Amino acid sequence: MPARSRTTPATRQGAPPGMTLRCIAATLATLVVSAPTVAGPVAWIDELDVSLSRCGWQRTLARRSVGGNPLRMAGREYARGIGTHPPGAFWIELAGRGLRFHAVCGVDDEMEDQGSVEFRVLGDGRLLWSTVLRGPDAPVTIDLPLEGVKVLCLEVGTTPDGFGCDHADWCDAWIEMAEGLPKAVPEPPLSPFDELEREIAFFRNQGAGSHFVTQAYRPEATVLPADRDALDVILRRTRALLEHLRSRDGAPDLAEGAEELTRLQALADGASPDDRPRREAVFAEVDALRRRIAFANPLLNFDRLLFIKRPFLPGVYSEGDHMCDQYFGFHALPGGGLFVLEDAFGPEPRAVDLLADTVCENGRLAGRSLAGGGFLSPELTFDGRDIFFAWTEGRPTRYQWTEESTYHLFRVSVDGRGLVQLTDGPVNDFDPCELPNGRVAFISERRGGFGRCHGRPVPTFTLHTMAADGSDLLCISPHETNEWQPSVDAEGLVIYTRWDYVDRGHSQAHHPWVTTPDGSDPRAVHGNYGAALHLRPYMEMDLRAIPGSRRLVATAAAHHGQAYGSLVILDPALPDDDAMGPVRRLTPAAPFPEAETAPTESQPYATAWPLDETFFLCAYDPSGAGSRGAANRHGLYLLDAFGNRLLLYRDPAIGCLSPIPLRPRARPPVLPERAARGLRPEEFRVEENRSPIAPGTGLVGLLNVYDSTLPFPEGARIRALRIIEVLPKVTPNADDPAIGYGSQKGARRVLGTVPVEEDGSAWFTLRAGRPVFFQALDGDGLAVQSMRSETWVQPGETLTCQGCHNPPDRAPANGGPTPLAFRRPPSVPQPEPEGSSPFSFARLVQPVLDRACVQCHTETPDAPDLSRGDFEHADHYWYASYRNLRDFAFFYERADWTPPRTEPGRFGAHASRLYQLLRDGHHGVALPPEDLRRITLWLDCNSDFFGAYTRTLEQAQGALVEPELE
């Protein structure tokens, strides 16, 4: 195997005086290689079709950097070459006629000494040369012989510090040929041997102690120091599989397989690692034996799999490459279907189109076949008799919602008969899930509203339920941003993915939540307060409870990508350390997309279905990546925790997803209903010129506000809770309108305050079906703590909270006295000052400034203008006073990231310069308590200007404008 060189930024000892590290590195690079003498025809690689390459960010460019600038390294500009970004690769067909490859590689100067890239040159899958270069390193010249190489591959990979700033250049890059010319080709398929070779290269590059190893669910799925090549890996993993199956109750007789494995191990021991043909031949024998062993698993007591065929969407947002947009019907590509894989573990599995001879029996599509449409999210009923799924005609009217361009729900029997349409209309309904009580949960846009961070219309979709025949449709989640993929755990709870987005960045929290089947008591499972984006998956999707276990399996996916990525195991019983505490990597060779690599890369896995804690069905493509778009061909695999993957079926023309054993399964328990009922979607809409009154109320009890993860300031006494409603956005584009100083933050209204007793308890009524969060107020009415999430009650529900951001794994003390608040009737929220419901700077704050500040500031030179000013001609219709108070206010500003937890006493009015000035007596001004309350209320609520998303000029003029949606 060729030697692997590395260039690192480590300090070199004994440098000659006056020589910089870059000069030394450049000298060393020159000494290692030299330019060849050209004898045959030469082809510049920037003259080949670089569009066939893979690029981890943006796209590969000829004669330009990936950032679109002239190629420049170490201060020198290069006229020839290509700029790209890891993870990426460029395949060049030589047909064995190549003589030599020459290039100068390095990190482009546009990154200003940032970034680090592993450069690799491979010939027919075998490593010929590699090095790691960082931004400050001098470029390295390479000159390699290519004798006999059929396909040359130029790869750029990430290093353990991530993929940011990794702008890679192959400059002065050319190929000398004996005859003819090379040509760029698409990525060739990987052999099973090469798949494992790529894993070995990945782990070796990350290092033996990397987090990809230490966070692995099972160490067998990593690469160990003794593994020399793919044959060593497959032998070790096959033995782990065999020993595990032999240890199970009812284990099959695998003595013959064990003897065969011992024989193959002896052959491997006698084959040199440099004798690839011989080792590949032994590898093929081990692979065949592994299949026989794996298929003897007693868990595989079924022979039919339900699945869908669905193309991977193109790698751009506007065509569906986004966590939300992938579920819009107008992005669907034709060619999918609902299939059954017959004889799934036999020698020749056969895919049968379940709907080939079926037409819809009812509704708008009565008498029509579903052929040619787009399929999504199949769900098998617990009794194994019927299938729910989503389908769309896929009319490509992008970002125009019609019946023909949206997903609708259908039901059909497992024999393909009785196809009925359950939902219709110009909204997307998808992700059906049968509940233990026979109703069906699903995700729908019917709740209303739009996302806050998009430059295009992206509707909110949340949990709904309906009867199994499509009637009695209810919204059980009034959440104001998106939710995905409900399933049912062993306790009968609904587990799903929720995008939590209260005063936080857009990519911080989309992780598991649970709720009851009637939508009561939504709770985060883990991951809602991540300490940093790169420390864990950006998103966990397709959650499934593992049979006989408390654990879950999920796909670690990207925010800015589709629901593909790396597979992880979640253990809710482990402490949540705001990082990877409860999470282990089931597929550790696949980095988390967007967290550890580009959002359009590392998307090989999807839709895992657990058989137990060790064995899973899943979709897999060894080269899966958003940058490949519809070229991805995810197939159906049997996966185990030891790292073994066995292909069951792949369609060479289209991707496959969502494998489900076609058999009955245990029905989880039916939980008692805690709510009178959910809300119908139309009940969230507010009639013009009236205060909205929610249909019904619930009760909320707080045991002890002082039971908190983060301690309150010493001596702080909490006297009340403030209830703040988060209002769904009704306009489609980000910051249109700009609600306040904070980018992409949500409008709100204050529903009122309720008292907190001396023991920290509270007991109060709450309007049903409205997303709210709570603030803990001190005796001066200032917020000491604030939620960064939201909750709600269903009509008739009683919701109980133990504390204020209390640790979820800490149970309340038993046997204590009944909390004081619970000994009296529930409190009714009392309104805050006028102008807070909905929020309005014009009505809440400006009157105080007019009374106490404007005259003096007008008469004082250089004092900031605290009047309304010419707001009708100002940006956003903001007052001069509002613009000038920015530096004195408190608000969460950034769109992408804010600190995930609120630090008690260090936010809002307590953390603002304005309150400090007013409290200390600004130029002798002493505001009356009611006026000071208005100012502190504004500061505690992110210092917003508007409280509704429409009629902003009227709001600035002082009109009371109610929100259109709650």
PDB file of C-alpha atoms in Angstrom, residues 761-868:
ATOM      1  CA  SER A 761     -46.699  26.630  43.270  1.00  0.00           C
ATOM      2  CA  ALA A 762     -49.280  27.972  40.825  1.00  0.00           C
ATOM      3  CA  TRP A 763     -52.705  26.748  39.679  1.00  0.00           C
ATOM      4  CA  PHE A 764     -54.577  28.474  36.873  1.00  0.00           C
ATOM      5  CA  THR A 765     -56.846  28.251  33.855  1.00  0.00           C
ATOM      6  CA  LEU A 766     -55.523  28.529  30.312  1.00  0.00           C
ATOM      7  CA  ARG A 767     -57.225  28.959  26.969  1.00  0.00           C
ATOM      8  CA  ALA A 768     -57.087  25.722  25.027  1.00  0.00           C
ATOM      9  CA  GLY A 769     -55.184  25.135  21.820  1.00  0.00           C
ATOM     10  CA  ARG A 770     -52.935  28.174  21.970  1.00  0.00           C
ATOM     11  CA  PRO A 771     -49.123  27.765  21.938  1.00  0.00           C
ATOM     12  CA  VAL A 772     -47.774  29.561  24.989  1.00  0.00           C
ATOM     13  CA  PHE A 773     -44.668  29.867  27.115  1.00  0.00           C
ATOM     14  CA  PHE A 774     -44.235  31.119  30.667  1.00  0.00           C
ATOM     15  CA  GLN A 775     -42.029  33.645  32.401  1.00  0.00           C
ATOM     16  CA  ALA A 776     -41.317  33.658  36.139  1.00  0.00           C
ATOM     17  CA  LEU A 777     -41.693  37.210  37.546  1.00  0.00           C
ATOM     18  CA  ASP A 778     -40.167  38.699  40.668  1.00  0.00           C
ATOM     19  CA  GLY A 779     -41.855  41.126  43.039  1.00  0.00           C
ATOM     20  CA  ASP A 780     -41.106  44.052  40.720  1.00  0.00           C
ATOM     21  CA  GLY A 781     -42.777  42.311  37.801  1.00  0.00           C
ATOM     22  CA  LEU A 782     -39.513  41.609  35.977  1.00  0.00           C
ATOM     23  CA  ALA A 783     -38.921  38.240  34.347  1.00  0.00           C
ATOM     24  CA  VAL A 784     -36.287  36.156  36.127  1.00  0.00           C
ATOM     25  CA  GLN A 785     -36.659  33.074  33.911  1.00  0.00           C
ATOM     26  CA  SER A 786     -38.326  32.416  30.563  1.00  0.00           C
ATOM     27  CA  MET A 787     -39.095  29.322  28.523  1.00  0.00           C
ATOM     28  CA  ARG A 788     -37.477  28.869  25.122  1.00  0.00           C
ATOM     29  CA  SER A 789     -40.102  26.369  24.069  1.00  0.00           C
ATOM     30  CA  GLU A 790     -43.870  26.300  24.053  1.00  0.00           C
ATOM     31  CA  THR A 791     -46.712  24.186  25.343  1.00  0.00           C
ATOM     32  CA  TRP A 792     -50.494  24.215  25.392  1.00  0.00           C
ATOM     33  CA  VAL A 793     -53.534  22.541  26.873  1.00  0.00           C
ATOM     34  CA  GLN A 794     -56.281  20.736  25.048  1.00  0.00           C
ATOM     35  CA  PRO A 795     -59.901  21.489  26.026  1.00  0.00           C
ATOM     36  CA  GLY A 796     -60.562  19.906  29.414  1.00  0.00           C
ATOM     37  CA  GLU A 797     -56.923  18.865  29.962  1.00  0.00           C
ATOM     38  CA  THR A 798     -55.042  19.296  33.234  1.00  0.00           C
ATOM     39  CA  LEU A 799     -51.341  19.891  32.596  1.00  0.00           C
ATOM     40  CA  THR A 800     -48.895  19.610  35.493  1.00  0.00           C
ATOM     41  CA  CYS A 801     -45.324  20.902  35.537  1.00  0.00           C
ATOM     42  CA  GLN A 802     -42.840  19.928  38.214  1.00  0.00           C
ATOM     43  CA  GLY A 803     -40.688  23.042  38.019  1.00  0.00           C
ATOM     44  CA  CYS A 804     -39.193  25.750  35.851  1.00  0.00           C
ATOM     45  CA  HIS A 805     -36.889  23.993  33.360  1.00  0.00           C
ATOM     46  CA  ASN A 806     -36.390  21.247  35.928  1.00  0.00           C
ATOM     47  CA  PRO A 807     -34.220  18.260  34.950  1.00  0.00           C
ATOM     48  CA  PRO A 808     -36.552  15.758  33.243  1.00  0.00           C
ATOM     49  CA  ASP A 809     -34.969  12.767  34.964  1.00  0.00           C
ATOM     50  CA  ARG A 810     -35.618  14.117  38.476  1.00  0.00           C
ATOM     51  CA  ALA A 811     -38.886  12.939  40.019  1.00  0.00           C
ATOM     52  CA  PRO A 812     -40.842  15.082  42.505  1.00  0.00           C
ATOM     53  CA  ALA A 813     -40.522  14.242  46.178  1.00  0.00           C
ATOM     54  CA  ASN A 814     -43.223  11.959  47.530  1.00  0.00           C
ATOM     55  CA  GLY A 815     -45.195  12.470  50.692  1.00  0.00           C
ATOM     56  CA  GLY A 816     -44.887  16.253  50.937  1.00  0.00           C
ATOM     57  CA  PRO A 817     -47.763  18.603  51.676  1.00  0.00           C
ATOM     58  CA  THR A 818     -50.210  19.571  48.958  1.00  0.00           C
ATOM     59  CA  PRO A 819     -48.839  22.667  47.187  1.00  0.00           C
ATOM     60  CA  LEU A 820     -50.503  25.842  48.423  1.00  0.00           C
ATOM     61  CA  ALA A 821     -51.926  26.818  45.042  1.00  0.00           C
ATOM     62  CA  PHE A 822     -53.655  23.452  44.692  1.00  0.00           C
ATOM     63  CA  ARG A 823     -55.660  24.094  47.857  1.00  0.00           C
ATOM     64  CA  ARG A 824     -57.641  26.905  46.231  1.00  0.00           C
ATOM     65  CA  PRO A 825     -59.628  27.407  43.032  1.00  0.00           C
ATOM     66  CA  PRO A 826     -57.528  27.982  39.929  1.00  0.00           C
ATOM     67  CA  SER A 827     -56.464  31.543  39.190  1.00  0.00           C
ATOM     68  CA  VAL A 828     -57.731  33.323  36.093  1.00  0.00           C
ATOM     69  CA  PRO A 829     -54.981  35.147  34.155  1.00  0.00           C
ATOM     70  CA  GLN A 830     -55.087  38.889  34.746  1.00  0.00           C
ATOM     71  CA  PRO A 831     -54.271  41.127  31.790  1.00  0.00           C
ATOM     72  CA  GLU A 832     -51.048  43.080  31.515  1.00  0.00           C
ATOM     73  CA  PRO A 833     -51.105  46.782  30.449  1.00  0.00           C
ATOM     74  CA  GLU A 834     -52.945  47.732  27.277  1.00  0.00           C
ATOM     75  CA  GLY A 835     -50.748  47.275  24.224  1.00  0.00           C
ATOM     76  CA  SER A 836     -49.451  43.850  25.231  1.00  0.00           C
ATOM     77  CA  SER A 837     -52.218  41.689  23.740  1.00  0.00           C
ATOM     78  CA  PRO A 838     -51.266  41.653  20.963  1.00  0.00           C
ATOM     79  CA  PHE A 839     -47.908  43.314  21.406  1.00  0.00           C
ATOM     80  CA  SER A 840     -47.648  46.901  20.175  1.00  0.00           C
ATOM     81  CA  PHE A 841     -44.767  49.306  20.773  1.00  0.00           C
ATOM     82  CA  ALA A 842     -47.055  52.105  19.594  1.00  0.00           C
ATOM     83  CA  ARG A 843     -49.642  51.360  22.280  1.00  0.00           C
ATOM     84  CA  LEU A 844     -47.485  49.944  25.082  1.00  0.00           C
ATOM     85  CA  VAL A 845     -44.203  51.895  25.106  1.00  0.00           C
ATOM     86  CA  GLN A 846     -44.510  55.072  23.052  1.00  0.00           C
ATOM     87  CA  PRO A 847     -47.141  56.626  25.347  1.00  0.00           C
ATOM     88  CA  VAL A 848     -44.637  56.381  28.226  1.00  0.00           C
ATOM     89  CA  LEU A 849     -41.928  58.012  26.107  1.00  0.00           C
ATOM     90  CA  ASP A 850     -44.329  60.765  25.078  1.00  0.00           C
ATOM     91  CA  ARG A 851     -45.169  61.518  28.714  1.00  0.00           C
ATOM     92  CA  ALA A 852     -41.721  61.251  30.277  1.00  0.00           C
ATOM     93  CA  CYS A 853     -38.972  61.508  27.652  1.00  0.00           C
ATOM     94  CA  VAL A 854     -39.771  63.217  24.376  1.00  0.00           C
ATOM     95  CA  GLN A 855     -39.801  66.837  25.557  1.00  0.00           C
ATOM     96  CA  CYS A 856     -36.430  66.684  27.307  1.00  0.00           C
ATOM     97  CA  HIS A 857     -34.804  64.718  24.485  1.00  0.00           C
ATOM     98  CA  THR A 858     -36.144  67.217  21.956  1.00  0.00           C
ATOM     99  CA  GLU A 859     -34.707  70.146  23.865  1.00  0.00           C
ATOM    100  CA  THR A 860     -31.325  68.531  24.563  1.00  0.00           C
ATOM    101  CA  PRO A 861     -28.711  68.637  21.779  1.00  0.00           C
ATOM    102  CA  ASP A 862     -27.347  65.241  20.736  1.00  0.00           C
ATOM    103  CA  ALA A 863     -29.969  63.396  22.768  1.00  0.00           C
ATOM    104  CA  PRO A 864     -31.516  60.503  20.802  1.00  0.00           C
ATOM    105  CA  ASP A 865     -34.889  61.191  19.250  1.00  0.00           C
ATOM    106  CA  LEU A 866     -37.537  59.340  21.252  1.00  0.00           C
ATOM    107  CA  SER A 867     -40.505  60.590  19.261  1.00  0.00           C
ATOM    108  CA  ARG A 868     -42.406  58.709  16.590  1.00  0.00           C
TER     109      ARG A 868
END
